[in-house]
CSV table of C-alpha atoms in Angstrom, one decimal:
chain,number,residue,atom,x,y,z
A,1086,MET,CA,129.3,60.8,-144.2
A,1087,LYS,CA,130.4,57.7,-142.3
A,1088,THR,CA,127.9,55.7,-140.3
A,1089,ASN,CA,128.5,54.9,-136.7
A,1090,LYS,CA,129.1,51.3,-137.8
A,1091,THR,CA,131.7,52.3,-140.3
A,1092,ALA,CA,133.4,54.6,-137.7
A,1093,THR,CA,133.6,51.7,-135.2
A,1094,SER,CA,135.0,49.4,-137.8
A,1095,ASP,CA,137.6,51.9,-138.7
A,1096,TRP,CA,138.5,52.2,-135.0
A,1097,GLN,CA,138.8,48.5,-134.8
A,1098,SER,CA,141.0,48.2,-137.8
A,1099,ASP,CA,143.1,51.2,-136.7
A,1100,MET,CA,143.6,49.8,-133.2
A,1101,VAL,CA,144.7,46.4,-134.5
A,1102,LYS,CA,147.2,48.0,-136.9
A,1103,ARG,CA,148.7,50.3,-134.3
A,1104,SER,CA,149.0,47.5,-131.8
A,1105,LEU,CA,150.8,45.3,-134.2
A,1106,HIS,CA,153.1,48.2,-135.0
A,1107,SER,CA,153.9,49.1,-131.4
A,1108,VAL,CA,153.0,46.4,-128.9
A,1109,TRP,CA,154.9,43.1,-128.5
A,1110,HIS,CA,152.2,40.8,-127.2
A,1111,PRO,CA,152.9,38.2,-124.5
A,1112,CYS,CA,153.8,34.5,-125.2
A,1113,THR,CA,153.0,35.1,-128.9
A,1114,GLN,CA,154.7,34.4,-132.2
A,1115,MET,CA,153.8,37.7,-133.7
A,1116,GLN,CA,154.0,36.5,-137.3
A,1117,GLN,CA,150.8,34.5,-136.6
A,1118,HIS,CA,148.9,37.8,-136.6
A,1119,GLU,CA,149.5,38.1,-140.3
A,1120,THR,CA,146.7,35.5,-140.6
A,1121,VAL,CA,145.0,35.5,-137.2
A,1122,PRO,CA,143.7,39.0,-136.5
A,1123,LEU,CA,143.8,40.6,-133.0
A,1124,VAL,CA,140.5,41.4,-131.3
A,1125,ALA,CA,140.5,45.0,-130.2
A,1126,VAL,CA,138.4,45.1,-127.0
A,1127,SER,CA,136.2,48.1,-126.4
A,1128,HIS,CA,134.7,47.3,-123.1
A,1129,GLY,CA,133.6,44.5,-120.8
A,1130,ARG,CA,130.4,43.8,-118.8
A,1131,GLY,CA,129.9,40.8,-116.6
A,1132,ALA,CA,131.2,37.6,-118.2
A,1133,TRP,CA,131.4,39.3,-121.7
A,1134,LEU,CA,134.0,41.3,-123.6
A,1135,TYR,CA,132.9,43.5,-126.5
A,1136,ASP,CA,134.7,44.9,-129.5
A,1137,ALA,CA,134.0,48.3,-131.1
A,1138,ASP,CA,131.6,46.7,-133.6
A,1139,GLY,CA,129.5,45.4,-130.7
A,1140,LYS,CA,130.5,41.7,-131.2
A,1141,ARG,CA,130.7,40.0,-127.9
A,1142,TYR,CA,132.8,37.1,-126.5
A,1143,LEU,CA,132.0,35.1,-123.4
A,1144,ASP,CA,135.2,35.2,-121.4
A,1145,ALA,CA,135.2,31.5,-120.6
A,1146,ILE,CA,138.9,31.5,-119.4
A,1147,SER,CA,138.6,34.6,-117.2
A,1148,SER,CA,141.2,36.5,-119.3
A,1149,TRP,CA,144.0,34.1,-118.3
A,1150,TRP,CA,142.4,33.0,-115.1
A,1151,VAL,CA,142.3,36.4,-113.3
A,1152,ASN,CA,138.6,37.5,-113.4
A,1153,LEU,CA,136.4,36.2,-110.7
A,1154,PHE,CA,133.3,38.3,-110.6
A,1155,GLY,CA,133.0,39.7,-114.1
A,1156,HIS,CA,134.3,42.8,-116.0
A,1157,ALA,CA,133.4,46.2,-114.6
A,1158,ASN,CA,132.0,44.7,-111.4
A,1159,PRO,CA,130.1,47.5,-109.7
A,1160,ARG,CA,131.3,46.7,-106.1
A,1161,ILE,CA,135.0,46.5,-107.1
A,1162,ASN,CA,134.6,49.6,-109.2
A,1163,ALA,CA,133.1,51.5,-106.2
A,1164,ALA,CA,136.0,50.4,-103.9
A,1165,LEU,CA,138.6,51.6,-106.3
A,1166,LYS,CA,136.8,54.9,-106.9
A,1167,ASP,CA,136.8,55.5,-103.2
A,1168,GLN,CA,140.4,54.6,-102.8
A,1169,LEU,CA,141.5,56.9,-105.7
A,1170,ASP,CA,140.4,59.9,-103.6
A,1171,ARG,CA,142.4,58.7,-100.6
A,1172,LEU,CA,145.7,57.2,-101.6
A,1173,GLU,CA,147.0,55.9,-104.9
A,1174,HIS,CA,150.4,54.6,-103.7
A,1175,ALA,CA,153.0,55.0,-101.0
A,1176,MET,CA,156.2,53.0,-100.6
A,1177,LEU,CA,155.8,50.1,-98.2
A,1178,ALA,CA,159.3,50.4,-96.8
A,1179,GLY,CA,159.1,52.5,-93.7
A,1180,PHE,CA,155.3,53.2,-94.3
A,1181,THR,CA,152.1,51.3,-94.2
A,1182,HIS,CA,148.4,51.9,-95.0
A,1183,GLU,CA,145.0,50.5,-94.1
A,1184,PRO,CA,144.3,48.5,-97.2
A,1185,VAL,CA,147.5,46.4,-97.0
A,1186,VAL,CA,147.0,45.8,-93.3
A,1187,GLN,CA,143.4,44.8,-93.7
A,1188,LEU,CA,144.1,42.5,-96.6
A,1189,SER,CA,147.0,40.8,-94.7
A,1190,GLU,CA,144.8,40.3,-91.6
A,1191,GLN,CA,141.9,38.9,-93.6
A,1192,LEU,CA,144.0,36.4,-95.6
A,1193,ALA,CA,145.8,35.2,-92.5
A,1194,ALA,CA,142.4,34.6,-90.8
A,1195,ARG,CA,141.4,32.4,-93.8
A,1196,THR,CA,144.3,30.1,-92.8
A,1197,GLY,CA,143.4,30.1,-89.1
A,1198,ASN,CA,146.4,32.4,-88.7
A,1199,VAL,CA,148.7,29.5,-89.6
A,1200,LEU,CA,150.1,31.7,-92.4
A,1201,GLY,CA,150.3,35.0,-90.6
A,1202,HIS,CA,152.7,37.1,-92.6
A,1203,CYS,CA,152.2,38.4,-96.1
A,1204,PHE,CA,155.0,39.7,-98.4
A,1205,TYR,CA,153.7,41.6,-101.5
A,1206,ALA,CA,154.7,41.9,-105.2
A,1207,SER,CA,152.9,42.5,-108.4
A,1208,ASP,CA,152.7,39.3,-110.4
A,1209,GLY,CA,152.7,35.5,-110.0
A,1210,ALA,CA,156.2,34.8,-111.1
A,1211,SER,CA,157.5,37.4,-108.7
A,1212,ALA,CA,155.6,35.7,-105.9
A,1213,VAL,CA,157.3,32.4,-106.8
A,1214,GLU,CA,160.7,34.2,-106.9
A,1215,ILE,CA,160.0,35.5,-103.4
A,1216,ALA,CA,159.1,32.1,-102.0
A,1217,LEU,CA,162.2,30.4,-103.5
A,1218,LYS,CA,164.5,33.2,-102.2
A,1219,MET,CA,162.8,33.3,-98.8
A,1220,SER,CA,163.1,29.5,-98.4
A,1221,PHE,CA,166.8,29.5,-99.2
A,1222,HIS,CA,167.6,32.5,-97.0
A,1223,ALA,CA,165.6,31.1,-94.1
A,1224,TRP,CA,167.6,27.9,-94.1
A,1225,ARG,CA,170.8,29.9,-94.4
A,1226,ASN,CA,169.8,32.1,-91.4
A,1227,ALA,CA,169.1,28.9,-89.5
A,1228,GLY,CA,172.5,27.5,-90.2
A,1229,TYR,CA,171.7,25.2,-93.1
A,1230,GLY,CA,173.5,26.9,-96.0
A,1231,ASP,CA,173.8,23.7,-98.0
A,1232,LYS,CA,170.0,23.7,-98.6
A,1233,GLN,CA,170.0,25.4,-102.0
A,1234,GLU,CA,168.1,23.0,-104.3
A,1235,PHE,CA,164.5,22.9,-105.3
A,1236,VAL,CA,162.0,20.2,-106.4
A,1237,CYS,CA,159.2,20.6,-108.9
A,1238,LEU,CA,156.8,18.2,-110.6
A,1239,LYS,CA,156.9,16.9,-114.1
A,1240,GLY,CA,155.0,19.3,-116.3
A,1241,SER,CA,155.0,22.0,-113.7
A,1242,TYR,CA,154.7,25.7,-114.5
A,1243,HIS,CA,155.4,28.5,-112.0
A,1244,GLY,CA,156.2,31.5,-114.2
A,1245,GLU,CA,158.7,32.9,-116.7
A,1246,THR,CA,161.2,34.9,-114.7
A,1247,LEU,CA,164.5,33.1,-114.2
A,1248,GLY,CA,163.9,31.7,-110.7
A,1249,ALA,CA,160.3,30.7,-111.5
A,1250,LEU,CA,161.4,29.2,-114.8
A,1251,ALA,CA,164.0,27.1,-113.1
A,1252,VAL,CA,161.2,25.2,-111.3
A,1253,THR,CA,159.1,25.0,-114.5
A,1254,ASP,CA,159.1,21.8,-116.5
A,1255,VAL,CA,157.6,23.0,-119.8
A,1256,ALA,CA,160.0,22.1,-122.6
A,1257,LEU,CA,159.1,25.1,-124.8
A,1258,PHE,CA,160.4,27.5,-122.1
A,1259,ARG,CA,163.2,25.4,-120.7
A,1260,ASP,CA,164.7,24.7,-124.2
A,1261,ALA,CA,164.7,28.4,-125.0
A,1262,TYR,CA,166.2,29.6,-121.8
A,1263,GLY,CA,167.9,26.6,-120.2
A,1264,PRO,CA,171.4,27.9,-120.2
A,1265,LEU,CA,170.3,30.8,-117.9
A,1266,LEU,CA,168.7,28.5,-115.3
A,1267,ARG,CA,169.6,26.7,-112.1
A,1268,GLN,CA,168.7,23.1,-112.4
A,1269,ALA,CA,165.9,21.8,-110.2
A,1270,HIS,CA,164.9,18.2,-109.4
A,1271,VAL,CA,161.9,17.1,-111.4
A,1272,VAL,CA,159.8,14.3,-109.8
A,1273,ALA,CA,156.8,12.4,-111.0
A,1274,ALA,CA,153.5,14.3,-111.1
A,1275,PRO,CA,150.4,12.8,-109.6
A,1276,ASP,CA,148.3,13.5,-112.8
A,1277,ALA,CA,145.3,11.2,-112.5
A,1278,ARG,CA,145.4,10.6,-116.3
A,1279,GLY,CA,148.5,8.5,-115.6
A,1280,ALA,CA,146.5,5.8,-113.8
A,1281,ARG,CA,147.5,2.2,-114.8
A,1282,ASP,CA,144.9,-0.5,-115.2
A,1283,GLY,CA,143.1,-0.9,-112.0
A,1284,GLU,CA,144.6,2.2,-110.4
A,1285,SER,CA,142.6,5.1,-108.8
A,1286,ALA,CA,143.6,8.7,-108.7
A,1287,ALA,CA,144.7,8.1,-105.1
A,1288,ASP,CA,146.9,5.2,-106.2
A,1289,VAL,CA,148.6,7.6,-108.7
A,1290,ALA,CA,149.1,10.2,-106.0
A,1291,HIS,CA,150.6,7.6,-103.6
A,1292,ARG,CA,153.0,6.4,-106.3
A,1293,ALA,CA,154.1,9.9,-107.1
A,1294,ALA,CA,154.7,10.7,-103.4
A,1295,ALA,CA,156.8,7.6,-103.1
A,1296,SER,CA,159.0,8.8,-105.9
A,1297,LEU,CA,159.5,12.1,-104.1
A,1298,GLU,CA,160.5,10.3,-100.9
A,1299,LYS,CA,163.2,8.5,-102.8
A,1300,LEU,CA,164.7,11.8,-103.8
A,1301,LEU,CA,164.4,13.2,-100.3
A,1302,GLN,CA,166.1,10.2,-98.8
A,1303,GLN,CA,169.1,11.0,-101.0
A,1304,ARG,CA,169.1,14.8,-101.1
A,1305,ALA,CA,167.1,16.3,-98.2
A,1306,SER,CA,170.2,17.9,-96.6
A,1307,HIS,CA,170.6,19.9,-99.8
A,1308,ILE,CA,167.0,20.6,-100.7
A,1309,ALA,CA,165.4,23.8,-99.6
A,1310,ALA,CA,161.8,23.3,-100.8
A,1311,VAL,CA,159.3,21.4,-102.9
A,1312,ILE,CA,157.0,23.6,-105.0
A,1313,ILE,CA,153.5,22.3,-106.2
A,1314,GLU,CA,150.4,23.6,-107.8
A,1315,PRO,CA,147.8,22.0,-105.5
A,1316,LEU,CA,145.1,19.9,-107.1
A,1317,VAL,CA,145.4,21.2,-110.7
A,1318,GLN,CA,148.6,21.7,-112.7
A,1319,CYS,CA,147.1,24.3,-115.0
A,1320,ALA,CA,149.6,25.1,-117.8
A,1321,THR,CA,150.5,21.5,-118.4
A,1322,GLY,CA,146.9,20.9,-119.5
A,1323,MET,CA,144.8,21.1,-116.4
A,1324,ALA,CA,146.3,17.9,-114.9
A,1325,MET,CA,144.3,17.1,-111.8
A,1326,HIS,CA,145.3,15.0,-108.9
A,1327,ASP,CA,143.9,13.5,-105.7
A,1328,PRO,CA,144.2,15.7,-102.5
A,1329,LEU,CA,145.9,12.7,-100.9
A,1330,TYR,CA,149.1,13.7,-102.7
A,1331,LEU,CA,149.2,17.0,-100.8
A,1332,SER,CA,148.8,15.3,-97.5
A,1333,GLU,CA,151.5,12.8,-98.2
A,1334,VAL,CA,153.9,15.5,-99.4
A,1335,ARG,CA,153.3,17.7,-96.4
A,1336,ALA,CA,154.1,14.7,-94.2
A,1337,LEU,CA,157.3,14.0,-96.2
A,1338,CYS,CA,158.5,17.6,-96.0
A,1339,ASP,CA,158.0,17.5,-92.2
A,1340,ARG,CA,159.9,14.3,-91.9
A,1341,TYR,CA,162.8,15.3,-94.0
A,1342,LYS,CA,162.9,19.0,-92.9
A,1343,VAL,CA,162.2,20.5,-96.3
A,1344,HIS,CA,159.9,23.5,-96.9
A,1345,LEU,CA,156.7,23.1,-98.9
A,1346,ILE,CA,155.6,25.9,-101.3
A,1347,PHE,CA,152.1,25.9,-102.7
A,1348,ASP,CA,151.7,27.9,-105.9
A,1349,GLU,CA,148.0,28.9,-105.7
A,1350,ILE,CA,148.3,31.7,-108.2
A,1351,ALA,CA,145.9,30.1,-110.6
A,1352,VAL,CA,144.1,27.6,-108.3
A,1353,GLY,CA,143.5,29.8,-105.3
A,1354,CYS,CA,140.6,32.2,-104.6
A,1355,GLY,CA,137.9,29.5,-105.0
A,1356,ARG,CA,138.8,28.1,-108.4
A,1357,THR,CA,139.0,24.5,-107.1
A,1358,GLY,CA,135.9,24.7,-104.9
A,1359,THR,CA,137.5,25.9,-101.6
A,1360,PHE,CA,139.1,29.3,-101.2
A,1361,PHE,CA,142.6,27.8,-100.9
A,1362,ALA,CA,143.1,24.6,-102.9
A,1363,SER,CA,145.1,23.1,-100.1
A,1364,GLU,CA,142.1,23.1,-97.8
A,1365,GLN,CA,140.9,20.0,-99.5
A,1366,ALA,CA,143.8,18.0,-98.2
A,1367,THR,CA,143.9,17.0,-94.6
A,1368,GLU,CA,146.7,16.1,-92.1
A,1369,LYS,CA,147.8,12.5,-92.1
A,1370,GLY,CA,147.4,10.4,-89.0
A,1371,THR,CA,144.3,12.2,-87.6
A,1372,GLU,CA,143.1,10.2,-84.6
A,1373,GLU,CA,139.7,8.4,-85.0
A,1374,GLY,CA,136.9,10.7,-84.0
A,1375,ALA,CA,139.0,13.8,-84.3
A,1376,THR,CA,138.2,16.6,-86.8
A,1377,ALA,CA,140.6,16.4,-89.8
A,1378,GLN,CA,142.5,19.6,-90.1
A,1379,PRO,CA,143.5,21.0,-93.5
A,1380,ILE,CA,147.2,21.0,-94.3
A,1381,TRP,CA,149.0,24.3,-94.9
A,1382,PRO,CA,152.3,24.8,-96.7
A,1383,ASP,CA,155.2,26.9,-95.4
A,1384,PHE,CA,154.7,29.4,-98.2
A,1385,LEU,CA,151.6,30.1,-100.2
A,1386,CYS,CA,151.7,32.2,-103.4
A,1387,LEU,CA,148.6,34.1,-104.5
A,1388,SER,CA,148.0,36.3,-107.5
A,1389,LYS,CA,145.6,36.4,-110.5
A,1390,GLY,CA,142.1,36.3,-108.9
A,1391,ILE,CA,143.1,37.9,-105.6
A,1392,SER,CA,142.4,41.4,-107.1
A,1393,GLY,CA,139.3,40.2,-108.9
A,1394,GLY,CA,141.2,40.5,-112.2
A,1395,TYR,CA,141.5,44.3,-111.8
A,1396,LEU,CA,145.1,45.2,-110.9
A,1397,PRO,CA,148.5,43.5,-110.7
A,1398,LEU,CA,148.9,42.1,-107.2
A,1399,SER,CA,150.7,39.0,-105.8
A,1400,LEU,CA,151.8,38.0,-102.4
A,1401,VAL,CA,153.4,35.2,-100.4
A,1402,MET,CA,152.0,34.1,-97.1
A,1403,THR,CA,154.2,32.3,-94.7
A,1404,ARG,CA,154.5,31.0,-91.2
A,1405,ASP,CA,155.7,32.8,-88.1
A,1406,SER,CA,158.7,30.5,-87.8
A,1407,ILE,CA,159.9,31.6,-91.3
A,1408,TYR,CA,159.3,35.3,-90.4
A,1409,GLN,CA,161.3,34.9,-87.1
A,1410,ALA,CA,164.2,33.4,-89.0
A,1411,PHE,CA,164.8,36.9,-90.5
A,1412,TYR,CA,164.0,38.9,-87.4
A,1413,ASP,CA,167.4,40.3,-86.4
A,1414,HIS,CA,169.4,43.5,-85.9
A,1415,ASP,CA,171.7,42.6,-88.8
A,1416,VAL,CA,170.3,43.8,-92.1
A,1417,ARG,CA,172.0,41.0,-93.9
A,1418,ARG,CA,169.7,38.5,-92.1
A,1419,GLY,CA,166.7,40.5,-93.3
A,1420,PHE,CA,164.8,39.4,-96.4
A,1421,LEU,CA,166.5,41.4,-99.2
A,1422,HIS,CA,163.7,41.8,-101.8
A,1423,SER,CA,161.5,44.7,-102.9
A,1424,HIS,CA,159.2,46.0,-105.7
A,1425,SER,CA,158.4,49.6,-106.3
A,1426,TYR,CA,154.6,49.0,-106.2
A,1427,THR,CA,154.7,46.5,-103.3
A,1428,GLY,CA,151.4,46.5,-101.4
A,1429,ASN,CA,149.8,49.1,-103.8
A,1430,PRO,CA,146.7,50.5,-102.0
A,1431,LEU,CA,144.5,50.4,-105.1
A,1432,ALA,CA,145.3,46.8,-105.8
A,1433,CYS,CA,144.8,45.9,-102.1
A,1434,ARG,CA,141.4,47.7,-102.1
A,1435,ALA,CA,140.4,45.6,-105.2
A,1436,ALA,CA,141.4,42.5,-103.3
A,1437,LEU,CA,139.4,43.6,-100.2
A,1438,ALA,CA,136.3,44.1,-102.4
A,1439,THR,CA,136.9,40.7,-103.9
A,1440,LEU,CA,137.0,39.1,-100.5
A,1441,ALA,CA,133.9,40.9,-99.4
A,1442,ILE,CA,132.0,39.5,-102.4
A,1443,PHE,CA,133.1,36.0,-101.4
A,1444,ASP,CA,131.6,36.5,-97.9
A,1445,GLU,CA,128.5,38.6,-98.8
A,1446,ASP,CA,127.4,36.3,-101.7
A,1447,ASP,CA,128.4,33.0,-100.1
A,1448,VAL,CA,130.3,32.4,-103.3
A,1449,LEU,CA,131.8,29.0,-102.5
A,1450,ASN,CA,128.4,27.4,-101.8
A,1451,ALA,CA,126.8,29.2,-104.8
A,1452,ASN,CA,129.7,27.8,-107.0
A,1453,ARG,CA,129.0,24.3,-105.9
A,1454,VAL,CA,125.5,24.6,-107.4
A,1455,ARG,CA,126.8,26.4,-110.4
A,1456,ALA,CA,129.4,23.7,-111.0
A,1457,GLN,CA,126.9,21.0,-110.9
A,1458,ARG,CA,124.8,22.8,-113.4
A,1459,MET,CA,127.8,23.3,-115.7
A,1460,THR,CA,128.9,19.7,-115.4
A,1461,ALA,CA,125.4,18.5,-116.3
A,1462,ALA,CA,125.3,20.9,-119.3
A,1463,LEU,CA,128.6,19.5,-120.5
A,1464,ALA,CA,127.6,15.9,-120.2
A,1465,PRO,CA,126.8,15.3,-123.9
A,1466,LEU,CA,130.3,16.7,-124.8
A,1467,ALA,CA,131.9,14.5,-122.2
A,1468,GLN,CA,130.4,11.5,-124.0
A,1469,HIS,CA,131.8,12.5,-127.4
A,1470,PRO,CA,133.8,9.7,-128.9
A,1471,LYS,CA,136.8,12.0,-129.5
A,1472,VAL,CA,136.9,13.3,-125.9
A,1473,ARG,CA,139.3,11.8,-123.5
A,1474,HIS,CA,139.7,12.3,-119.7
A,1475,PHE,CA,136.8,14.7,-119.1
A,1476,ARG,CA,137.5,16.1,-115.7
A,1477,GLN,CA,136.3,18.8,-113.2
A,1478,ARG,CA,137.6,20.3,-110.0
A,1479,GLY,CA,135.5,23.2,-108.5
A,1480,MET,CA,135.0,25.8,-111.3
A,1481,ILE,CA,137.6,24.2,-113.7
A,1482,TRP,CA,136.6,21.8,-116.5
A,1483,ALA,CA,138.9,20.2,-119.0
A,1484,PHE,CA,139.1,17.4,-121.5
A,1485,ASP,CA,141.6,16.2,-124.1
A,1486,ALA,CA,141.0,15.8,-127.8
A,1487,ALA,CA,141.8,12.4,-129.3
A,1488,ILE,CA,143.9,13.4,-132.3
A,1489,ASP,CA,146.3,10.9,-133.7
A,1490,ASN,CA,147.6,13.1,-136.6
A,1491,SER,CA,150.6,15.1,-135.3
A,1492,ALA,CA,150.1,17.9,-137.8
A,1493,ALA,CA,146.5,18.2,-136.9
A,1494,ALA,CA,147.3,18.1,-133.2
A,1495,ALA,CA,149.8,21.0,-133.6
A,1496,LYS,CA,147.1,23.2,-135.2
A,1497,PHE,CA,144.3,22.2,-132.9
A,1498,SER,CA,144.7,24.9,-130.3
A,1499,GLN,CA,144.8,27.8,-132.8
A,1500,ARG,CA,141.9,26.4,-134.9
A,1501,PHE,CA,139.8,25.9,-131.8
A,1502,PHE,CA,140.5,29.4,-130.6
A,1503,SER,CA,139.6,31.0,-133.9
A,1504,SER,CA,136.4,28.9,-134.3
A,1505,ALA,CA,135.4,29.7,-130.7
A,1506,LEU,CA,135.6,33.5,-131.4
A,1507,GLU,CA,133.2,32.9,-134.3
A,1508,HIS,CA,130.8,31.3,-131.8
A,1509,GLU,CA,131.2,34.3,-129.4
A,1510,LEU,CA,133.5,32.4,-127.0
A,1511,LEU,CA,136.9,33.2,-125.6
A,1512,LEU,CA,138.5,29.7,-125.3
A,1513,ARG,CA,142.2,29.1,-125.7
A,1514,PRO,CA,143.2,25.4,-125.5
A,1515,ILE,CA,146.5,24.2,-124.1
A,1516,GLY,CA,147.8,21.9,-126.8
A,1517,LYS,CA,145.0,19.3,-127.2
A,1518,THR,CA,143.4,20.1,-123.9
A,1519,VAL,CA,140.3,22.2,-124.0
A,1520,TYR,CA,139.5,23.9,-120.6
A,1521,LEU,CA,136.8,26.2,-119.2
A,1522,MET,CA,137.6,28.5,-116.2
A,1523,PRO,CA,134.8,31.1,-116.3
A,1524,PRO,CA,134.0,33.9,-113.9
A,1525,PHE,CA,131.9,32.9,-110.8
A,1526,ILE,CA,128.9,34.8,-112.1
A,1527,LEU,CA,127.4,32.8,-115.0
A,1528,ASP,CA,123.7,32.4,-114.9
A,1529,ASP,CA,121.8,29.3,-116.3
A,1530,GLU,CA,121.4,30.8,-119.7
A,1531,GLU,CA,125.1,31.6,-120.0
A,1532,ILE,CA,126.0,28.1,-118.7
A,1533,ASP,CA,123.8,26.5,-121.4
A,1534,LEU,CA,125.2,28.8,-124.1
A,1535,LEU,CA,128.8,28.1,-123.1
A,1536,ALA,CA,128.3,24.3,-122.9
A,1537,ALA,CA,126.4,24.1,-126.2
A,1538,ARG,CA,128.8,26.3,-128.2
A,1539,THR,CA,131.9,24.6,-126.8
A,1540,ALA,CA,130.4,21.3,-128.0
A,1541,ALA,CA,129.7,22.9,-131.4
A,1542,VAL,CA,133.2,24.3,-131.8
A,1543,PHE,CA,134.8,21.0,-130.8
A,1544,GLU,CA,132.6,19.1,-133.3
A,1545,SER,CA,133.5,21.5,-136.1
A,1546,VAL,CA,137.3,21.4,-135.4
A,1547,ILE,CA,137.6,17.7,-134.7
A,1548,ALA,CA,135.5,16.8,-137.8
A,1549,HIS,CA,138.0,18.8,-139.9
A,1550,ASP,CA,141.0,17.0,-138.3
């Protein structure tokens, strides 16, 4: 008779085999799984994922940056169970419902009602598509039909649908699908790692903004919008920049009459220390003695953490002036975009529960204490001779591995990921950049464990290289 342990091991093996036979996994060269086994997840609790054998993994990257308050969070669970008995879904064309209204109102309030209208979709790339289309169409409705071009930053990533990929500057994706894409203008990024001798992060930001201005001087009459991940360009290796850059770009977009899109899909919802990353940048030219006001874009894209990591949900927030550009009796001047599950009530209830936790638990202030504790715990690793550019913004930490051997560099990410699993950690480096983006619930013991084991994994991998 099989023991329970044998039965669970059989389940684990069977699930992996069936998945490889029937599931095409995302952003994956499937042949790699001939040597790197899948992990079949049985359940999650708090910051931990568990397989059927009971092995656990600290989800230190929040399952691709989506999970804010842990797996199987009781408060989000309760909200979803309540909503299940009320309304699972209804089309948002010609109908509305309380969860989508409440969520839109609460998000608008967090911007001081500067961004007072929300348009919903299901994933981050779709939100970017909406913002791009909405910018172009708003300009056309206003009589500026020539404004059809977009500007993105070097190393930017905004998604993998065709419109979002067109404003993504990651060679792997652009080389594969380039013939299908409209070309965007790519300008210098304000990545603080690019500081020259004697330069500060603010100097890098100012220099990058000056390069954008040169382009705007030449092409503003044809440019619809500039799109930016504020404060942290995540997929390019957690490239961090000074908030000054956002202030200067906001002023440039106003001066040259170009829309500004902030992609806060990964960096919003408290990841950078404020609920919206853009809140850390302030308007230029504030009079002495006056309270500096945060800047706001014309379009703000949210996804990932907004539902607490529970359900697919994305949205674009925009200004009343944009909304009014479409408000007309002529359907052709309306915004021609829809998704079947737009504004899904279950996803909106998960988001409302997520926002409630922010307020009830004073999460942003608690995270400042948690971040200080984590940074202190990571201090020995930051001093490692093979660590470069250790950096932190809010609840995001990153550093680059100093590897000169190109063959070793190419294998670093996969070797680090595999070693981390052996140390009960889910960590997935981007190239040579190791990053931590854990849920907002780690206690002191989990912080110490994460810091110590990340250092141990790095030491073992870098010693081999």
